[in-house]
Amino acid sequence: MNDGEKQSAEVCERAYIGLGSNIGDRERFLTEAVRLLQEHPQIRVTGQSALYETDPVGYTDQAPFLNMAIEVTTTLSPEQLLEQLMETERQLGRVRDIRWGPRTIDLDMLIYGDVRRQQPELILPHPRMHERAFVLIPLIEVLELHHQPQAAPLRAFLERAEGKEGVTLWKKMQ
């Protein structure tokens, strides 16, 4: 079996990733993260939301964030994809010193196919995405790009989510 046959035999899953940045050139950090993920041979970015400026949540004494969501298809396992997200954060200078604090880039795996995981390092779907308008608004947008059925139930969560007024459209992507 050659490499092309081997790759086509691998299962390709659809995953959704939330991105955020509130240090330095926020837009550049987001676009660089998308570019780095797209360059990985087993990840293909297949959709992305607009950019939204959002008020910080949790630790609020910090600058506003730019947030977005992307859809990817991948042959990586959830654990391998998580490792690639963490590597991308490292490449873009992410430092973890204050929980929910300022950061150059934050990449959160929100959904990975129909996978459910409850492990210390990975919980799928993301356990707090239903509570956060800054996650739900771009996630629903990217889900609706390809008419994914997960968008409808998430809209109900968005109706109840706090902080919607702190999420404003910043820039539409092309």
PDB file of N, CA and C in Angstrom, residues 27-133:
ATOM      1  N   GLU A  27      -5.349  39.901  15.491  1.00  0.00           N
ATOM      2  CA  GLU A  27      -5.757  39.317  14.205  1.00  0.00           C
ATOM      3  C   GLU A  27      -4.630  38.487  13.602  1.00  0.00           C
ATOM      4  N   ARG A  28      -3.406  38.988  13.694  1.00  0.00           N
ATOM      5  CA  ARG A  28      -2.277  38.242  13.143  1.00  0.00           C
ATOM      6  C   ARG A  28      -2.096  36.909  13.869  1.00  0.00           C
ATOM      7  N   PHE A  29      -2.244  36.895  15.193  1.00  0.00           N
ATOM      8  CA  PHE A  29      -2.110  35.638  15.921  1.00  0.00           C
ATOM      9  C   PHE A  29      -3.176  34.637  15.480  1.00  0.00           C
ATOM     10  N   LEU A  30      -4.398  35.103  15.274  1.00  0.00           N
ATOM     11  CA  LEU A  30      -5.462  34.200  14.826  1.00  0.00           C
ATOM     12  C   LEU A  30      -5.183  33.661  13.425  1.00  0.00           C
ATOM     13  N   THR A  31      -4.806  34.556  12.504  1.00  0.00           N
ATOM     14  CA  THR A  31      -4.557  34.096  11.130  1.00  0.00           C
ATOM     15  C   THR A  31      -3.326  33.194  11.064  1.00  0.00           C
ATOM     16  N   GLU A  32      -2.311  33.472  11.891  1.00  0.00           N
ATOM     17  CA  GLU A  32      -1.132  32.597  11.942  1.00  0.00           C
ATOM     18  C   GLU A  32      -1.495  31.212  12.471  1.00  0.00           C
ATOM     19  N   ALA A  33      -2.338  31.163  13.484  1.00  0.00           N
ATOM     20  CA  ALA A  33      -2.759  29.861  14.025  1.00  0.00           C
ATOM     21  C   ALA A  33      -3.493  29.061  12.953  1.00  0.00           C
ATOM     22  N   VAL A  34      -4.395  29.702  12.229  1.00  0.00           N
ATOM     23  CA  VAL A  34      -5.123  29.012  11.151  1.00  0.00           C
ATOM     24  C   VAL A  34      -4.131  28.527  10.093  1.00  0.00           C
ATOM     25  N   ARG A  35      -3.180  29.379   9.719  1.00  0.00           N
ATOM     26  CA  ARG A  35      -2.184  29.000   8.711  1.00  0.00           C
ATOM     27  C   ARG A  35      -1.349  27.800   9.166  1.00  0.00           C
ATOM     28  N   LEU A  36      -0.874  27.838  10.418  1.00  0.00           N
ATOM     29  CA  LEU A  36      -0.057  26.732  10.930  1.00  0.00           C
ATOM     30  C   LEU A  36      -0.848  25.420  10.958  1.00  0.00           C
ATOM     31  N   LEU A  37      -2.107  25.484  11.349  1.00  0.00           N
ATOM     32  CA  LEU A  37      -2.924  24.265  11.350  1.00  0.00           C
ATOM     33  C   LEU A  37      -3.126  23.762   9.926  1.00  0.00           C
ATOM     34  N   GLN A  38      -3.392  24.678   8.995  1.00  0.00           N
ATOM     35  CA  GLN A  38      -3.606  24.299   7.593  1.00  0.00           C
ATOM     36  C   GLN A  38      -2.353  23.653   6.994  1.00  0.00           C
ATOM     37  N   GLU A  39      -1.180  24.063   7.455  1.00  0.00           N
ATOM     38  CA  GLU A  39       0.066  23.506   6.925  1.00  0.00           C
ATOM     39  C   GLU A  39       0.331  22.076   7.394  1.00  0.00           C
ATOM     40  N   HIS A  40      -0.332  21.642   8.448  1.00  0.00           N
ATOM     41  CA  HIS A  40      -0.136  20.274   8.932  1.00  0.00           C
ATOM     42  C   HIS A  40      -0.685  19.312   7.877  1.00  0.00           C
ATOM     43  N   PRO A  41       0.059  18.265   7.525  1.00  0.00           N
ATOM     44  CA  PRO A  41      -0.393  17.374   6.441  1.00  0.00           C
ATOM     45  C   PRO A  41      -1.678  16.601   6.746  1.00  0.00           C
ATOM     46  N   GLN A  42      -2.066  16.508   8.017  1.00  0.00           N
ATOM     47  CA  GLN A  42      -3.266  15.751   8.366  1.00  0.00           C
ATOM     48  C   GLN A  42      -4.411  16.640   8.851  1.00  0.00           C
ATOM     49  N   ILE A  43      -4.315  17.943   8.595  1.00  0.00           N
ATOM     50  CA  ILE A  43      -5.371  18.876   8.992  1.00  0.00           C
ATOM     51  C   ILE A  43      -5.712  19.744   7.789  1.00  0.00           C
ATOM     52  N   ARG A  44      -6.990  19.867   7.513  1.00  0.00           N
ATOM     53  CA  ARG A  44      -7.441  20.767   6.454  1.00  0.00           C
ATOM     54  C   ARG A  44      -8.492  21.704   7.035  1.00  0.00           C
ATOM     55  N   VAL A  45      -8.269  23.003   6.967  1.00  0.00           N
ATOM     56  CA  VAL A  45      -9.253  23.979   7.428  1.00  0.00           C
ATOM     57  C   VAL A  45     -10.322  24.092   6.355  1.00  0.00           C
ATOM     58  N   THR A  46     -11.571  23.797   6.730  1.00  0.00           N
ATOM     59  CA  THR A  46     -12.659  23.749   5.742  1.00  0.00           C
ATOM     60  C   THR A  46     -13.709  24.835   5.959  1.00  0.00           C
ATOM     61  N   GLY A  47     -13.569  25.626   7.008  1.00  0.00           N
ATOM     62  CA  GLY A  47     -14.499  26.726   7.236  1.00  0.00           C
ATOM     63  C   GLY A  47     -14.022  27.585   8.384  1.00  0.00           C
ATOM     64  N   GLN A  48     -14.381  28.873   8.331  1.00  0.00           N
ATOM     65  CA  GLN A  48     -14.047  29.748   9.442  1.00  0.00           C
ATOM     66  C   GLN A  48     -15.093  30.836   9.581  1.00  0.00           C
ATOM     67  N   SER A  49     -15.277  31.253  10.830  1.00  0.00           N
ATOM     68  CA  SER A  49     -16.239  32.302  11.147  1.00  0.00           C
ATOM     69  C   SER A  49     -15.608  33.669  10.932  1.00  0.00           C
ATOM     70  N   ALA A  50     -16.415  34.684  11.127  1.00  0.00           N
ATOM     71  CA  ALA A  50     -15.917  36.053  11.204  1.00  0.00           C
ATOM     72  C   ALA A  50     -15.126  36.198  12.494  1.00  0.00           C
ATOM     73  N   LEU A  51     -14.468  37.347  12.655  1.00  0.00           N
ATOM     74  CA  LEU A  51     -13.784  37.675  13.903  1.00  0.00           C
ATOM     75  C   LEU A  51     -14.736  38.495  14.766  1.00  0.00           C
ATOM     76  N   TYR A  52     -14.757  38.178  16.051  1.00  0.00           N
ATOM     77  CA  TYR A  52     -15.614  38.871  17.006  1.00  0.00           C
ATOM     78  C   TYR A  52     -14.756  39.441  18.117  1.00  0.00           C
ATOM     79  N   GLU A  53     -15.007  40.687  18.484  1.00  0.00           N
ATOM     80  CA  GLU A  53     -14.339  41.251  19.641  1.00  0.00           C
ATOM     81  C   GLU A  53     -15.210  40.967  20.851  1.00  0.00           C
ATOM     82  N   THR A  54     -14.583  40.467  21.906  1.00  0.00           N
ATOM     83  CA  THR A  54     -15.347  40.007  23.057  1.00  0.00           C
ATOM     84  C   THR A  54     -14.740  40.489  24.366  1.00  0.00           C
ATOM     85  N   ASP A  55     -15.621  40.752  25.308  1.00  0.00           N
ATOM     86  CA  ASP A  55     -15.179  41.098  26.654  1.00  0.00           C
ATOM     87  C   ASP A  55     -14.556  39.869  27.301  1.00  0.00           C
ATOM     88  N   PRO A  56     -13.512  40.055  28.127  1.00  0.00           N
ATOM     89  CA  PRO A  56     -12.918  38.911  28.823  1.00  0.00           C
ATOM     90  C   PRO A  56     -13.901  38.312  29.834  1.00  0.00           C
ATOM     91  N   VAL A  57     -13.772  37.014  30.055  1.00  0.00           N
ATOM     92  CA  VAL A  57     -14.616  36.272  31.001  1.00  0.00           C
ATOM     93  C   VAL A  57     -13.691  35.635  32.034  1.00  0.00           C
ATOM     94  N   GLY A  58     -14.160  35.518  33.253  1.00  0.00           N
ATOM     95  CA  GLY A  58     -13.325  34.943  34.321  1.00  0.00           C
ATOM     96  C   GLY A  58     -12.444  36.023  34.899  1.00  0.00           C
ATOM     97  N   TYR A  59     -11.236  36.093  34.412  1.00  0.00           N
ATOM     98  CA  TYR A  59     -10.289  37.141  34.812  1.00  0.00           C
ATOM     99  C   TYR A  59     -10.553  38.338  33.901  1.00  0.00           C
ATOM    100  N   THR A  60     -11.236  39.358  34.428  1.00  0.00           N
ATOM    101  CA  THR A  60     -11.728  40.449  33.572  1.00  0.00           C
ATOM    102  C   THR A  60     -10.795  41.652  33.483  1.00  0.00           C
ATOM    103  N   ASP A  61      -9.727  41.694  34.259  1.00  0.00           N
ATOM    104  CA  ASP A  61      -8.808  42.826  34.228  1.00  0.00           C
ATOM    105  C   ASP A  61      -7.766  42.624  33.123  1.00  0.00           C
ATOM    106  N   GLN A  62      -8.245  42.635  31.882  1.00  0.00           N
ATOM    107  CA  GLN A  62      -7.372  42.430  30.729  1.00  0.00           C
ATOM    108  C   GLN A  62      -8.056  43.001  29.488  1.00  0.00           C
ATOM    109  N   ALA A  63      -7.314  43.078  28.398  1.00  0.00           N
ATOM    110  CA  ALA A  63      -7.815  43.643  27.145  1.00  0.00           C
ATOM    111  C   ALA A  63      -8.881  42.736  26.523  1.00  0.00           C
ATOM    112  N   PRO A  64      -9.738  43.298  25.665  1.00  0.00           N
ATOM    113  CA  PRO A  64     -10.730  42.490  24.955  1.00  0.00           C
ATOM    114  C   PRO A  64     -10.050  41.460  24.049  1.00  0.00           C
ATOM    115  N   PHE A  65     -10.763  40.408  23.777  1.00  0.00           N
ATOM    116  CA  PHE A  65     -10.281  39.337  22.909  1.00  0.00           C
ATOM    117  C   PHE A  65     -10.825  39.508  21.498  1.00  0.00           C
ATOM    118  N   LEU A  66     -10.117  38.938  20.542  1.00  0.00           N
ATOM    119  CA  LEU A  66     -10.699  38.613  19.243  1.00  0.00           C
ATOM    120  C   LEU A  66     -10.908  37.110  19.276  1.00  0.00           C
ATOM    121  N   ASN A  67     -12.104  36.677  18.909  1.00  0.00           N
ATOM    122  CA  ASN A  67     -12.438  35.255  18.891  1.00  0.00           C
ATOM    123  C   ASN A  67     -12.982  34.863  17.529  1.00  0.00           C
ATOM    124  N   MET A  68     -12.803  33.606  17.208  1.00  0.00           N
ATOM    125  CA  MET A  68     -13.365  33.029  15.992  1.00  0.00           C
ATOM    126  C   MET A  68     -13.451  31.523  16.189  1.00  0.00           C
ATOM    127  N   ALA A  69     -14.060  30.851  15.227  1.00  0.00           N
ATOM    128  CA  ALA A  69     -14.098  29.386  15.231  1.00  0.00           C
ATOM    129  C   ALA A  69     -13.745  28.904  13.836  1.00  0.00           C
ATOM    130  N   ILE A  70     -13.128  27.731  13.783  1.00  0.00           N
ATOM    131  CA  ILE A  70     -12.842  27.105  12.496  1.00  0.00           C
ATOM    132  C   ILE A  70     -13.336  25.670  12.501  1.00  0.00           C
ATOM    133  N   GLU A  71     -13.602  25.202  11.306  1.00  0.00           N
ATOM    134  CA  GLU A  71     -13.931  23.796  11.078  1.00  0.00           C
ATOM    135  C   GLU A  71     -12.726  23.180  10.382  1.00  0.00           C
ATOM    136  N   VAL A  72     -12.321  22.013  10.846  1.00  0.00           N
ATOM    137  CA  VAL A  72     -11.231  21.289  10.191  1.00  0.00           C
ATOM    138  C   VAL A  72     -11.679  19.862   9.923  1.00  0.00           C
ATOM    139  N   THR A  73     -11.068  19.262   8.915  1.00  0.00           N
ATOM    140  CA  THR A  73     -11.160  17.817   8.753  1.00  0.00           C
ATOM    141  C   THR A  73      -9.758  17.287   9.024  1.00  0.00           C
ATOM    142  N   THR A  74      -9.700  16.145   9.683  1.00  0.00           N
ATOM    143  CA  THR A  74      -8.403  15.613  10.091  1.00  0.00           C
ATOM    144  C   THR A  74      -8.431  14.097  10.194  1.00  0.00           C
ATOM    145  N   THR A  75      -7.272  13.514   9.981  1.00  0.00           N
ATOM    146  CA  THR A  75      -7.098  12.080  10.227  1.00  0.00           C
ATOM    147  C   THR A  75      -6.397  11.858  11.568  1.00  0.00           C
ATOM    148  N   LEU A  76      -6.089  12.932  12.279  1.00  0.00           N
ATOM    149  CA  LEU A  76      -5.505  12.818  13.611  1.00  0.00           C
ATOM    150  C   LEU A  76      -6.575  12.366  14.607  1.00  0.00           C
ATOM    151  N   SER A  77      -6.169  11.656  15.618  1.00  0.00           N
ATOM    152  CA  SER A  77      -7.073  11.302  16.717  1.00  0.00           C
ATOM    153  C   SER A  77      -7.347  12.573  17.518  1.00  0.00           C
ATOM    154  N   PRO A  78      -8.360  12.563  18.390  1.00  0.00           N
ATOM    155  CA  PRO A  78      -8.588  13.742  19.233  1.00  0.00           C
ATOM    156  C   PRO A  78      -7.355  14.120  20.056  1.00  0.00           C
ATOM    157  N   GLU A  79      -6.666  13.138  20.593  1.00  0.00           N
ATOM    158  CA  GLU A  79      -5.476  13.403  21.402  1.00  0.00           C
ATOM    159  C   GLU A  79      -4.349  13.991  20.553  1.00  0.00           C
ATOM    160  N   GLN A  80      -4.176  13.475  19.346  1.00  0.00           N
ATOM    161  CA  GLN A  80      -3.142  14.009  18.451  1.00  0.00           C
ATOM    162  C   GLN A  80      -3.487  15.432  18.014  1.00  0.00           C
ATOM    163  N   LEU A  81      -4.766  15.690  17.750  1.00  0.00           N
ATOM    164  CA  LEU A  81      -5.181  17.035  17.365  1.00  0.00           C
ATOM    165  C   LEU A  81      -4.951  18.000  18.527  1.00  0.00           C
ATOM    166  N   LEU A  82      -5.273  17.579  19.741  1.00  0.00           N
ATOM    167  CA  LEU A  82      -5.029  18.417  20.918  1.00  0.00           C
ATOM    168  C   LEU A  82      -3.543  18.741  21.031  1.00  0.00           C
ATOM    169  N   GLU A  83      -2.687  17.766  20.830  1.00  0.00           N
ATOM    170  CA  GLU A  83      -1.237  18.009  20.891  1.00  0.00           C
ATOM    171  C   GLU A  83      -0.817  19.005  19.822  1.00  0.00           C
ATOM    172  N   GLN A  84      -1.411  18.918  18.638  1.00  0.00           N
ATOM    173  CA  GLN A  84      -1.068  19.872  17.578  1.00  0.00           C
ATOM    174  C   GLN A  84      -1.559  21.278  17.929  1.00  0.00           C
ATOM    175  N   LEU A  85      -2.724  21.380  18.560  1.00  0.00           N
ATOM    176  CA  LEU A  85      -3.214  22.688  19.002  1.00  0.00           C
ATOM    177  C   LEU A  85      -2.260  23.285  20.031  1.00  0.00           C
ATOM    178  N   MET A  86      -1.810  22.479  20.969  1.00  0.00           N
ATOM    179  CA  MET A  86      -0.886  22.967  21.999  1.00  0.00           C
ATOM    180  C   MET A  86       0.461  23.356  21.397  1.00  0.00           C
ATOM    181  N   GLU A  87       0.924  22.610  20.397  1.00  0.00           N
ATOM    182  CA  GLU A  87       2.172  22.940  19.716  1.00  0.00           C
ATOM    183  C   GLU A  87       2.029  24.267  18.965  1.00  0.00           C
ATOM    184  N   THR A  88       0.890  24.484  18.346  1.00  0.00           N
ATOM    185  CA  THR A  88       0.631  25.745  17.642  1.00  0.00           C
ATOM    186  C   THR A  88       0.637  26.907  18.632  1.00  0.00           C
ATOM    187  N   GLU A  89       0.018  26.703  19.793  1.00  0.00           N
ATOM    188  CA  GLU A  89       0.057  27.737  20.833  1.00  0.00           C
ATOM    189  C   GLU A  89       1.503  28.044  21.243  1.00  0.00           C
ATOM    190  N   ARG A  90       2.304  27.005  21.429  1.00  0.00           N
ATOM    191  CA  ARG A  90       3.710  27.199  21.815  1.00  0.00           C
ATOM    192  C   ARG A  90       4.455  27.989  20.737  1.00  0.00           C
ATOM    193  N   GLN A  91       4.228  27.638  19.471  1.00  0.00           N
ATOM    194  CA  GLN A  91       4.902  28.327  18.368  1.00  0.00           C
ATOM    195  C   GLN A  91       4.541  29.810  18.331  1.00  0.00           C
ATOM    196  N   LEU A  92       3.358  30.154  18.805  1.00  0.00           N
ATOM    197  CA  LEU A  92       2.901  31.543  18.781  1.00  0.00           C
ATOM    198  C   LEU A  92       3.075  32.242  20.129  1.00  0.00           C
ATOM    199  N   GLY A  93       3.911  31.660  20.994  1.00  0.00           N
ATOM    200  CA  GLY A  93       4.306  32.332  22.229  1.00  0.00           C
ATOM    201  C   GLY A  93       3.319  32.272  23.372  1.00  0.00           C
ATOM    202  N   ARG A  94       2.412  31.300  23.376  1.00  0.00           N
ATOM    203  CA  ARG A  94       1.440  31.177  24.459  1.00  0.00           C
ATOM    204  C   ARG A  94       2.156  30.868  25.767  1.00  0.00           C
ATOM    205  N   VAL A  95       1.815  31.633  26.805  1.00  0.00           N
ATOM    206  CA  VAL A  95       2.336  31.408  28.155  1.00  0.00           C
ATOM    207  C   VAL A  95       1.135  31.201  29.064  1.00  0.00           C
ATOM    208  N   ARG A  96       1.170  30.150  29.875  1.00  0.00           N
ATOM    209  CA  ARG A  96       0.068  29.849  30.790  1.00  0.00           C
ATOM    210  C   ARG A  96       0.487  30.198  32.211  1.00  0.00           C
ATOM    211  N   ASP A  97       0.214  31.456  32.621  1.00  0.00           N
ATOM    212  CA  ASP A  97       0.578  31.821  33.986  1.00  0.00           C
ATOM    213  C   ASP A  97      -0.621  32.278  34.806  1.00  0.00           C
ATOM    214  N   ILE A  98      -1.669  32.831  34.182  1.00  0.00           N
ATOM    215  CA  ILE A  98      -2.890  33.220  34.883  1.00  0.00           C
ATOM    216  C   ILE A  98      -4.058  32.502  34.225  1.00  0.00           C
ATOM    217  N   ARG A  99      -4.812  31.732  35.009  1.00  0.00           N
ATOM    218  CA  ARG A  99      -5.958  31.034  34.439  1.00  0.00           C
ATOM    219  C   ARG A  99      -6.915  32.069  33.834  1.00  0.00           C
ATOM    220  N   TRP A 100      -7.305  31.843  32.599  1.00  0.00           N
ATOM    221  CA  TRP A 100      -8.179  32.736  31.820  1.00  0.00           C
ATOM    222  C   TRP A 100      -7.545  34.104  31.610  1.00  0.00           C
ATOM    223  N   GLY A 101      -6.225  34.184  31.771  1.00  0.00           N
ATOM    224  CA  GLY A 101      -5.531  35.462  31.652  1.00  0.00           C
ATOM    225  C   GLY A 101      -5.190  35.817  30.221  1.00  0.00           C
ATOM    226  N   PRO A 102      -4.457  36.919  30.043  1.00  0.00           N
ATOM    227  CA  PRO A 102      -4.069  37.377  28.713  1.00  0.00           C
ATOM    228  C   PRO A 102      -3.258  36.311  27.975  1.00  0.00           C
ATOM    229  N   ARG A 103      -3.424  36.269  26.663  1.00  0.00           N
ATOM    230  CA  ARG A 103      -2.677  35.276  25.876  1.00  0.00           C
ATOM    231  C   ARG A 103      -2.560  35.704  24.425  1.00  0.00           C
ATOM    232  N   THR A 104      -1.444  35.296  23.839  1.00  0.00           N
ATOM    233  CA  THR A 104      -1.240  35.567  22.421  1.00  0.00           C
ATOM    234  C   THR A 104      -2.242  34.759  21.601  1.00  0.00           C
ATOM    235  N   ILE A 105      -2.462  33.522  22.018  1.00  0.00           N
ATOM    236  CA  ILE A 105      -3.375  32.640  21.279  1.00  0.00           C
ATOM    237  C   ILE A 105      -3.919  31.589  22.226  1.00  0.00           C
ATOM    238  N   ASP A 106      -5.162  31.242  22.020  1.00  0.00           N
ATOM    239  CA  ASP A 106      -5.813  30.171  22.771  1.00  0.00           C
ATOM    240  C   ASP A 106      -6.558  29.333  21.758  1.00  0.00           C
ATOM    241  N   LEU A 107      -6.303  28.051  21.736  1.00  0.00           N
ATOM    242  CA  LEU A 107      -6.964  27.125  20.815  1.00  0.00           C
ATOM    243  C   LEU A 107      -7.672  26.059  21.636  1.00  0.00           C
ATOM    244  N   ASP A 108      -8.980  25.990  21.508  1.00  0.00           N
ATOM    245  CA  ASP A 108      -9.776  25.002  22.249  1.00  0.00           C
ATOM    246  C   ASP A 108     -10.522  24.097  21.282  1.00  0.00           C
ATOM    247  N   MET A 109     -10.330  22.787  21.445  1.00  0.00           N
ATOM    248  CA  MET A 109     -11.110  21.843  20.668  1.00  0.00           C
ATOM    249  C   MET A 109     -12.513  21.821  21.273  1.00  0.00           C
ATOM    250  N   LEU A 110     -13.494  22.177  20.473  1.00  0.00           N
ATOM    251  CA  LEU A 110     -14.863  22.267  20.955  1.00  0.00           C
ATOM    252  C   LEU A 110     -15.642  20.986  20.682  1.00  0.00           C
ATOM    253  N   ILE A 111     -15.540  20.496  19.466  1.00  0.00           N
ATOM    254  CA  ILE A 111     -16.257  19.293  19.026  1.00  0.00           C
ATOM    255  C   ILE A 111     -15.308  18.497  18.142  1.00  0.00           C
ATOM    256  N   TYR A 112     -15.323  17.179  18.299  1.00  0.00           N
ATOM    257  CA  TYR A 112     -14.564  16.298  17.415  1.00  0.00           C
ATOM    258  C   TYR A 112     -15.505  15.181  16.994  1.00  0.00           C
ATOM    259  N   GLY A 113     -16.085  15.302  15.799  1.00  0.00           N
ATOM    260  CA  GLY A 113     -17.047  14.309  15.327  1.00  0.00           C
ATOM    261  C   GLY A 113     -18.131  14.094  16.369  1.00  0.00           C
ATOM    262  N   ASP A 114     -18.437  12.832  16.625  1.00  0.00           N
ATOM    263  CA  ASP A 114     -19.404  12.471  17.663  1.00  0.00           C
ATOM    264  C   ASP A 114     -18.708  11.981  18.933  1.00  0.00           C
ATOM    265  N   VAL A 115     -17.413  12.224  19.033  1.00  0.00           N
ATOM    266  CA  VAL A 115     -16.611  11.696  20.143  1.00  0.00           C
ATOM    267  C   VAL A 115     -17.009  12.357  21.459  1.00  0.00           C
ATOM    268  N   ARG A 116     -17.120  11.524  22.473  1.00  0.00           N
ATOM    269  CA  ARG A 116     -17.324  11.981  23.852  1.00  0.00           C
ATOM    270  C   ARG A 116     -16.127  11.465  24.652  1.00  0.00           C
ATOM    271  N   ARG A 117     -15.454  12.379  25.341  1.00  0.00           N
ATOM    272  CA  ARG A 117     -14.296  12.034  26.160  1.00  0.00           C
ATOM    273  C   ARG A 117     -14.422  12.728  27.497  1.00  0.00           C
ATOM    274  N   GLN A 118     -13.990  12.046  28.536  1.00  0.00           N
ATOM    275  CA  GLN A 118     -13.958  12.623  29.885  1.00  0.00           C
ATOM    276  C   GLN A 118     -12.620  12.216  30.502  1.00  0.00           C
ATOM    277  N   GLN A 119     -11.557  12.881  30.052  1.00  0.00           N
ATOM    278  CA  GLN A 119     -10.220  12.608  30.554  1.00  0.00           C
ATOM    279  C   GLN A 119      -9.669  13.899  31.147  1.00  0.00           C
ATOM    280  N   PRO A 120      -8.706  13.799  32.052  1.00  0.00           N
ATOM    281  CA  PRO A 120      -8.165  15.024  32.665  1.00  0.00           C
ATOM    282  C   PRO A 120      -7.651  16.031  31.630  1.00  0.00           C
ATOM    283  N   GLU A 121      -7.018  15.545  30.568  1.00  0.00           N
ATOM    284  CA  GLU A 121      -6.430  16.459  29.589  1.00  0.00           C
ATOM    285  C   GLU A 121      -7.355  16.788  28.415  1.00  0.00           C
ATOM    286  N   LEU A 122      -8.470  16.066  28.275  1.00  0.00           N
ATOM    287  CA  LEU A 122      -9.351  16.296  27.129  1.00  0.00           C
ATOM    288  C   LEU A 122     -10.781  15.893  27.462  1.00  0.00           C
ATOM    289  N   ILE A 123     -11.664  16.885  27.408  1.00  0.00           N
ATOM    290  CA  ILE A 123     -13.091  16.630  27.597  1.00  0.00           C
ATOM    291  C   ILE A 123     -13.796  17.069  26.317  1.00  0.00           C
ATOM    292  N   LEU A 124     -14.527  16.154  25.722  1.00  0.00           N
ATOM    293  CA  LEU A 124     -15.266  16.437  24.485  1.00  0.00           C
ATOM    294  C   LEU A 124     -16.713  16.018  24.631  1.00  0.00           C
ATOM    295  N   PRO A 125     -17.646  16.821  24.111  1.00  0.00           N
ATOM    296  CA  PRO A 125     -17.418  18.177  23.642  1.00  0.00           C
ATOM    297  C   PRO A 125     -16.929  19.068  24.772  1.00  0.00           C
ATOM    298  N   HIS A 126     -16.414  20.244  24.403  1.00  0.00           N
ATOM    299  CA  HIS A 126     -15.851  21.171  25.392  1.00  0.00           C
ATOM    300  C   HIS A 126     -16.887  21.433  26.485  1.00  0.00           C
ATOM    301  N   PRO A 127     -16.508  21.287  27.757  1.00  0.00           N
ATOM    302  CA  PRO A 127     -17.500  21.319  28.840  1.00  0.00           C
ATOM    303  C   PRO A 127     -18.166  22.672  29.102  1.00  0.00           C
ATOM    304  N   ARG A 128     -17.538  23.770  28.724  1.00  0.00           N
ATOM    305  CA  ARG A 128     -18.129  25.080  29.026  1.00  0.00           C
ATOM    306  C   ARG A 128     -18.576  25.853  27.787  1.00  0.00           C
ATOM    307  N   MET A 129     -18.483  25.249  26.610  1.00  0.00           N
ATOM    308  CA  MET A 129     -18.824  26.009  25.401  1.00  0.00           C
ATOM    309  C   MET A 129     -20.289  26.439  25.398  1.00  0.00           C
ATOM    310  N   HIS A 130     -21.166  25.656  26.019  1.00  0.00           N
ATOM    311  CA  HIS A 130     -22.597  25.964  26.036  1.00  0.00           C
ATOM    312  C   HIS A 130     -22.928  27.209  26.859  1.00  0.00           C
ATOM    313  N   GLU A 131     -21.991  27.607  27.732  1.00  0.00           N
ATOM    314  CA  GLU A 131     -22.221  28.743  28.627  1.00  0.00           C
ATOM    315  C   GLU A 131     -21.649  30.045  28.093  1.00  0.00           C
ATOM    316  N   ARG A 132     -20.894  30.000  27.011  1.00  0.00           N
ATOM    317  CA  ARG A 132     -20.098  31.142  26.587  1.00  0.00           C
ATOM    318  C   ARG A 132     -20.523  31.658  25.216  1.00  0.00           C
ATOM    319  N   ALA A 133     -21.114  32.842  25.212  1.00  0.00           N
ATOM    320  CA  ALA A 133     -21.551  33.442  23.948  1.00  0.00           C
ATOM    321  C   ALA A 133     -20.367  33.673  23.015  1.00  0.00           C
TER     322      ALA A 133
END
